[in-house]
Coordinates of C-alpha atoms and ligand atoms in Angstrom, one line a residue:
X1 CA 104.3 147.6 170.4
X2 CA 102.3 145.2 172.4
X3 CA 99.7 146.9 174.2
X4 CA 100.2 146.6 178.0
X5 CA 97.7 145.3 180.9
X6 CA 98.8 146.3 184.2
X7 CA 97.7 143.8 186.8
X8 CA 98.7 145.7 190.2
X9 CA 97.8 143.1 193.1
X10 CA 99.5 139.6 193.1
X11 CA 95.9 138.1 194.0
X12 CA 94.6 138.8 190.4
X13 CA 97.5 136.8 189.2
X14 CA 95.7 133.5 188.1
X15 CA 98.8 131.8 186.1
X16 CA 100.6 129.0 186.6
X17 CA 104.7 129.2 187.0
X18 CA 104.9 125.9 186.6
X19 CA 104.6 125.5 183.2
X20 CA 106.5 129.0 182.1
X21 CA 109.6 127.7 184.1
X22 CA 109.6 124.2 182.9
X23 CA 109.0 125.5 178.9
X24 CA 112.1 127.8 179.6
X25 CA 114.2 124.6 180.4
X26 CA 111.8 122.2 178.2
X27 CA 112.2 124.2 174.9
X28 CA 113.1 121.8 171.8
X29 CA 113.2 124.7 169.0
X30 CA 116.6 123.3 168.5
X31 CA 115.8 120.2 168.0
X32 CA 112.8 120.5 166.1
X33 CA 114.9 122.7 163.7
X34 CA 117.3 119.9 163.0
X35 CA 114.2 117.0 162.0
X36 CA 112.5 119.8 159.9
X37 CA 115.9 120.2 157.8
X38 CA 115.9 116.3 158.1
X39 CA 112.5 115.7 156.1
X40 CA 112.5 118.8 153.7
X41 CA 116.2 117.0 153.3
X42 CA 114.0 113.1 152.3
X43 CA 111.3 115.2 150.3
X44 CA 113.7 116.9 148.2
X45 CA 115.8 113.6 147.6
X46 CA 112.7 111.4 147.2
X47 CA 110.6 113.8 145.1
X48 CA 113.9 113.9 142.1
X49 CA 113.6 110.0 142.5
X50 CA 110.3 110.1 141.6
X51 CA 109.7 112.0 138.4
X52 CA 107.6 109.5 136.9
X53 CA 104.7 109.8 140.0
X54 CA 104.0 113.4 138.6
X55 CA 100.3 112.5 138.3
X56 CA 99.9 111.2 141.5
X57 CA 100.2 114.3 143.0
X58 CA 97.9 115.0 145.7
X59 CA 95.8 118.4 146.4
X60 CA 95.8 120.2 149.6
X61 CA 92.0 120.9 149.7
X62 CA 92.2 122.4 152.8
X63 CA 94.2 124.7 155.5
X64 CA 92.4 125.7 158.7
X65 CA 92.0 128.5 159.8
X66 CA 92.7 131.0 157.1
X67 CA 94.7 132.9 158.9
X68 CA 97.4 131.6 161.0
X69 CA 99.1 132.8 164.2
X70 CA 101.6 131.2 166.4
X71 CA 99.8 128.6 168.8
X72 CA 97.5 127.7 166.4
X73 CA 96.5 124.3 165.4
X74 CA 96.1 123.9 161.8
X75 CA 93.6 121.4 160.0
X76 CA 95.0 120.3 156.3
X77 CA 92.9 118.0 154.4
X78 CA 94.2 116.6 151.1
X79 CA 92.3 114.6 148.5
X80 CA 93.2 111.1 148.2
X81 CA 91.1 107.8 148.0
X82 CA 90.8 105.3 151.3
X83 CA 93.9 103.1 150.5
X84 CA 96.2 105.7 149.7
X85 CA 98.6 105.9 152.1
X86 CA 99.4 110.1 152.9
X87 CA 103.0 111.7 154.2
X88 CA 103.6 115.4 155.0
X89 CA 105.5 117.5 157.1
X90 CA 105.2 121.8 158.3
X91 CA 107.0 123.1 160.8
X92 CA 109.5 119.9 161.4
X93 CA 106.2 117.6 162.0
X94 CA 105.4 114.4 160.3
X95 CA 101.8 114.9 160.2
X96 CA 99.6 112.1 161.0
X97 CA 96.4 111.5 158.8
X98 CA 93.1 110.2 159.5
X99 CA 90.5 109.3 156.2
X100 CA 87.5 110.8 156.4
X101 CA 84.6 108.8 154.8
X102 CA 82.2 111.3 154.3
X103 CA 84.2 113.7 153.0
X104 CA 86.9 111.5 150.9
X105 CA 89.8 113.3 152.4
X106 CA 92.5 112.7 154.5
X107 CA 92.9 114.6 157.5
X108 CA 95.8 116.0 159.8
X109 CA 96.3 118.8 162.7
X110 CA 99.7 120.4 162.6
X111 CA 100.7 122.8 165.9
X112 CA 102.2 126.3 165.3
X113 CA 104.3 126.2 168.6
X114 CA 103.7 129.9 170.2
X115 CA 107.1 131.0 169.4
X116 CA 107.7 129.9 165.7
X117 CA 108.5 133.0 164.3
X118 CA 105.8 134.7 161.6
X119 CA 106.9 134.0 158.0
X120 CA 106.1 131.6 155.1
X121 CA 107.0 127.8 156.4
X122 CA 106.4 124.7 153.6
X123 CA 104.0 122.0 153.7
X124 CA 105.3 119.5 152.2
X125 CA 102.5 116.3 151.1
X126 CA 102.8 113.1 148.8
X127 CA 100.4 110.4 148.2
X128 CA 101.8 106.6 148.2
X129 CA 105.7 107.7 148.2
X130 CA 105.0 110.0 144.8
X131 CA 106.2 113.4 143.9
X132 CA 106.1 115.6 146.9
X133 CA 103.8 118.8 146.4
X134 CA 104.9 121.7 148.2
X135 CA 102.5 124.7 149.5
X136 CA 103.4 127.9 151.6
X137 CA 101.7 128.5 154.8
X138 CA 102.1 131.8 156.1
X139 CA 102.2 132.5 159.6
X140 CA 101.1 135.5 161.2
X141 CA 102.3 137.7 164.0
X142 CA 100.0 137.9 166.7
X143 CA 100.2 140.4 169.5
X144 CA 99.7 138.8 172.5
X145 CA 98.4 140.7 176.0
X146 CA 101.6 141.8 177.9
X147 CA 102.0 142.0 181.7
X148 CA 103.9 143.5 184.5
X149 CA 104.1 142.6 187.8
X150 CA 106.2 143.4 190.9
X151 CA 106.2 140.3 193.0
X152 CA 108.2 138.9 196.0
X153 CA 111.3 137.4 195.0
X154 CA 110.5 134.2 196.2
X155 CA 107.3 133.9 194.3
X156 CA 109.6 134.2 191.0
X157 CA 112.5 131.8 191.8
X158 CA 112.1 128.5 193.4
X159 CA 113.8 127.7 197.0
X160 CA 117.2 125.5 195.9
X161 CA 115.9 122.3 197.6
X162 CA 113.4 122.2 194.9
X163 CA 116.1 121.9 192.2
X164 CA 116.1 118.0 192.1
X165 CA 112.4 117.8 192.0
X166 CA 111.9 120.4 189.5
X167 CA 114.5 118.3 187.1
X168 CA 113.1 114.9 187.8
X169 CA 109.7 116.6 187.0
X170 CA 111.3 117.7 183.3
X171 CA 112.5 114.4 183.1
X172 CA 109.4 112.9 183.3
X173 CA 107.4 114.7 181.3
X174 CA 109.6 114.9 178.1
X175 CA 109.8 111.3 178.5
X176 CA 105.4 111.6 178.1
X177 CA 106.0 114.3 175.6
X178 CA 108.2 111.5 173.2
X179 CA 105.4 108.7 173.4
X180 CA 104.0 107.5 169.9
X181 CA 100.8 105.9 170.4
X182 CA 98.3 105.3 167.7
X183 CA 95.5 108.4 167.1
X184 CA 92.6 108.1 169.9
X185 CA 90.7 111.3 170.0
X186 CA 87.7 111.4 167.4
X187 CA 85.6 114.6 166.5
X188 CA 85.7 117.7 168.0
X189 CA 87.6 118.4 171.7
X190 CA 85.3 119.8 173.9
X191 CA 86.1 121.7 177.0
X192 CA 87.2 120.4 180.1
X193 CA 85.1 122.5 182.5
X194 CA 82.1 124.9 181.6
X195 CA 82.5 128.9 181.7
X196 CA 85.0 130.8 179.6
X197 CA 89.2 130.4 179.7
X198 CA 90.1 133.6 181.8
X199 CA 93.5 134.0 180.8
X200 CA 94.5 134.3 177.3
X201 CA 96.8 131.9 175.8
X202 CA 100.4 132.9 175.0
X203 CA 100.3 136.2 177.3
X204 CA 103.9 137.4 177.8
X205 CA 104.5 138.1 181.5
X206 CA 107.4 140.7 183.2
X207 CA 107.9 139.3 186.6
X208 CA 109.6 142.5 188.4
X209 CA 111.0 143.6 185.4
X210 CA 112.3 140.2 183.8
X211 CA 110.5 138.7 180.9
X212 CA 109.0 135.0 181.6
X213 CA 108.2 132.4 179.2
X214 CA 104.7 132.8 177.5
X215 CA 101.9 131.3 179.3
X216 CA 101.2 128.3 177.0
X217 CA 97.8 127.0 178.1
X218 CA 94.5 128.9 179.1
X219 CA 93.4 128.6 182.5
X220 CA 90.0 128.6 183.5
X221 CA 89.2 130.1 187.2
X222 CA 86.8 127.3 189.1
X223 CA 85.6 126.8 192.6
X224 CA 88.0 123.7 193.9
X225 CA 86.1 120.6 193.2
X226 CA 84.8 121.3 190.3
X227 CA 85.0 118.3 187.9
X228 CA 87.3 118.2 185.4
X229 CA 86.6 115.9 181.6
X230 CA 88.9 114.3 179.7
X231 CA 88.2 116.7 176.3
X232 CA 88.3 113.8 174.2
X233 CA 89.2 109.9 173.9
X234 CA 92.4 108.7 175.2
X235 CA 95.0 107.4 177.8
X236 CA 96.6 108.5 181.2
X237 CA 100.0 109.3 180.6
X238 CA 100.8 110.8 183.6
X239 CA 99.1 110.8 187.0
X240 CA 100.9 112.6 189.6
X241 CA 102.3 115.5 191.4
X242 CA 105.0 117.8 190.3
X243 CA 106.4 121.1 191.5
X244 CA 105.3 123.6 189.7
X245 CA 101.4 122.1 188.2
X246 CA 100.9 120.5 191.1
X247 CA 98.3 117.3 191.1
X248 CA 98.7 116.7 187.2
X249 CA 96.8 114.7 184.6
X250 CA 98.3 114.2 181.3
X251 CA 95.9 112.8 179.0
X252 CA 97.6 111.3 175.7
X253 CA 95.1 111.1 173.0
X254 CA 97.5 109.6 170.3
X255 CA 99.0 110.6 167.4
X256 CA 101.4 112.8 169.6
X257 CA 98.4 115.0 170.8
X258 CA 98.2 115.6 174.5
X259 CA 96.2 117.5 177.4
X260 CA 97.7 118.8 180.5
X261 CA 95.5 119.5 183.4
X262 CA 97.7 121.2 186.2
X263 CA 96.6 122.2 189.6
X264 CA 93.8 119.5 190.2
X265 CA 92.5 119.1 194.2
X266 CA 92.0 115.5 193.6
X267 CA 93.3 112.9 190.3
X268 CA 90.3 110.4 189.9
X269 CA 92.1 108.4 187.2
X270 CA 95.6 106.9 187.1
X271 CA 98.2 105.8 184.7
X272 CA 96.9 103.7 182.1
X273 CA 93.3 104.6 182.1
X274 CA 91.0 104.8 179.2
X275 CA 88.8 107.9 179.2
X276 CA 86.5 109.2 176.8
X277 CA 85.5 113.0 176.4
X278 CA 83.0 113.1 179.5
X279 CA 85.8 111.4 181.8
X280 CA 86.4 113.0 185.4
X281 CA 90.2 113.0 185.1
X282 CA 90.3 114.9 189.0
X283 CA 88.6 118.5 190.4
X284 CA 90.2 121.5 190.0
X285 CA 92.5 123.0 192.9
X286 CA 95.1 125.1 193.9
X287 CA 98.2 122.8 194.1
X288 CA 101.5 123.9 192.3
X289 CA 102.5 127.1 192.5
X290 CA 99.6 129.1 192.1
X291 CA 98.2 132.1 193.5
X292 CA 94.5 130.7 193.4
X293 CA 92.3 127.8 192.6
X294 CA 91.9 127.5 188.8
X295 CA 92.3 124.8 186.2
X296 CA 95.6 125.1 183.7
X297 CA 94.9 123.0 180.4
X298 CA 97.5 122.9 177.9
X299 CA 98.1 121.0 174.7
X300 CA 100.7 119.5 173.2
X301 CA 100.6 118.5 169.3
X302 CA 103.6 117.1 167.8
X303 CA 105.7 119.1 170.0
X304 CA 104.3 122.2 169.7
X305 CA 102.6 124.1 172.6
X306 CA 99.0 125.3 170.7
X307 CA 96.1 127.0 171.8
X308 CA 93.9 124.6 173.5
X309 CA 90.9 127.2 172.2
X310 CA 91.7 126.6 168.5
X311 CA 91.8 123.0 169.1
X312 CA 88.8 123.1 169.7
X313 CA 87.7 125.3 166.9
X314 CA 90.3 123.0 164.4
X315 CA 88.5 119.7 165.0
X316 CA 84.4 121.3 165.1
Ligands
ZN401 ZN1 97.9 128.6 183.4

């Protein structure tokens, strides 16, 4: 069984309900199912069509980290030359591919959401429309820190006159969560504010004996004001205020990668904005429900909600 961390006071709660809530009503496992039968559906069709592109096979040179979990983000890199032009799909994502010089490979991140189930998932890759080559990624289960809590009952539920906000607030952000823009970022993420994340990604949370949605960023306890950076290269989606994250900038870096900052004192930017990586996107604050002032940065890739942490340690 998961091992169990009992947090008895309310004031050592540093979490955000905000983005549990939302991910309960957000969830597009459904959905994702359905496109990931739709493309292993074209690669199977396409790759009979094809016999003759046999040779043009390419090679997956490599998959990042070793070992996978749930919430990771995964860095595949297959061999190919500059004007090839690179397809895949894992987990119901069409991967996106940058060429890197140096190294003469092509490059992608793929995002084990932090509920796709352990098991063997295909990774499916062709070069210039060829013969599909398939490879099995396995993922890993991961136990993930466990809490209980006894809480007032209107810490857990919001008050009904919230209700419209809180769906207007859904609406908007899958409408940020479906933008295409072309890639942005560049290198390695960095974090947005020094000191280490103090809540672990993914931890499952009983609220008076209920089980919430896992916590699907890390959060990072701050003095308010402290500036907040951008992580990387990229544009404001979102600039505003919502119920549960409070002041919220969402930074879309392109190729459907995105940073959410939740909780922010004050938003410096605004929609629209270019940042790079050392862009003040606000301060960190305690607005939103929250039971202290702390920063909440989570990531979006393709759909999935990863581990901002192994972003990091995917593009180094
Ligand atoms: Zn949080």
């Amino acid at each position: 069984m998961y091992p169990v961390r009992e947090v008895p006071q309310i004031r050592e709660v540093r979490r955000c309900e905000g983005s549990e809530y939302r991910e309960r009503y957000m969830s597009s496992i459904g959905l994702r199912s359905i496109i990931a039968a739709a493309f292993v559906a074209v690669f199977v069709c396409g790759s009979s069509q094809v016999a003759l592109g046999q040779g043009q096979r390419p090679r997956v040179v490599t998959i990042v980290p070793r070992t996978i979990h749930p919430g990771d983000v995964v860095r595949i890199g297959v061999s190919g030359r500059a004007e090839d032009r690179i397809d895949a799909t894992v987990f119901g994502q069409a991967l996106s591919f940058t060429f890197d010089e140096s190294r003469r490979v092509w490059t992608a991140l793929a995002g084990v959401d932090l509920e796709v189930k352990p098991g063997a998932y295909r990774l499916l890759v062709q070069r210039n429309g060829a013969a599909a080559r398939t490879q099995t990624i396995q993922v890993v289960r991961k136990r993930f820190a466990v809490r209980r809590l006894r809480v007032s009952g209107s810490f857990v539920e919001p008050p009904a006159e919230a209700l419209a906000q809180i769906l207007l607030d859904g609406k908007i952000l899958a409408e940020v969560y479906a933008r295409v823009t072309p890639q942005q970022w560049t290198g390695a993420f960095t974090q947005p504010v020094d000191g280490p994340a103090t809540s672990n990604f993914g931890t499952r949370s009983y609220y008076n004996g209920s089980l919430r949605s896992p916590h699907a960023g890390v959060d990072f306890v701050g003095k308010t004001g402290t500036p907040i950076r951008a992580a990387n290269h990229g544009s404001v989606a979102l600039a505003s205020s919502l119920y549960f994250t409070g002041n919220t900038v969402i930074v879309d870096h392109g190729a459907r990668l995105f940073s959410v900052f939740a909780h922010l004192s004050e938003m410096h930017v605004k929609e629209g904005d270019i940042v790079s990586p050392e862009t003040i996107v606000g301060l960190v604050g305690a607005t939103g429900r929250v039971t202290g002032p702390h920063l909440h940065w989570s990531v979006r890739l393709n759909g999935a909600r990863v581990d901002p942490m192994s972003l990091i340690a995917a593009t180094k």
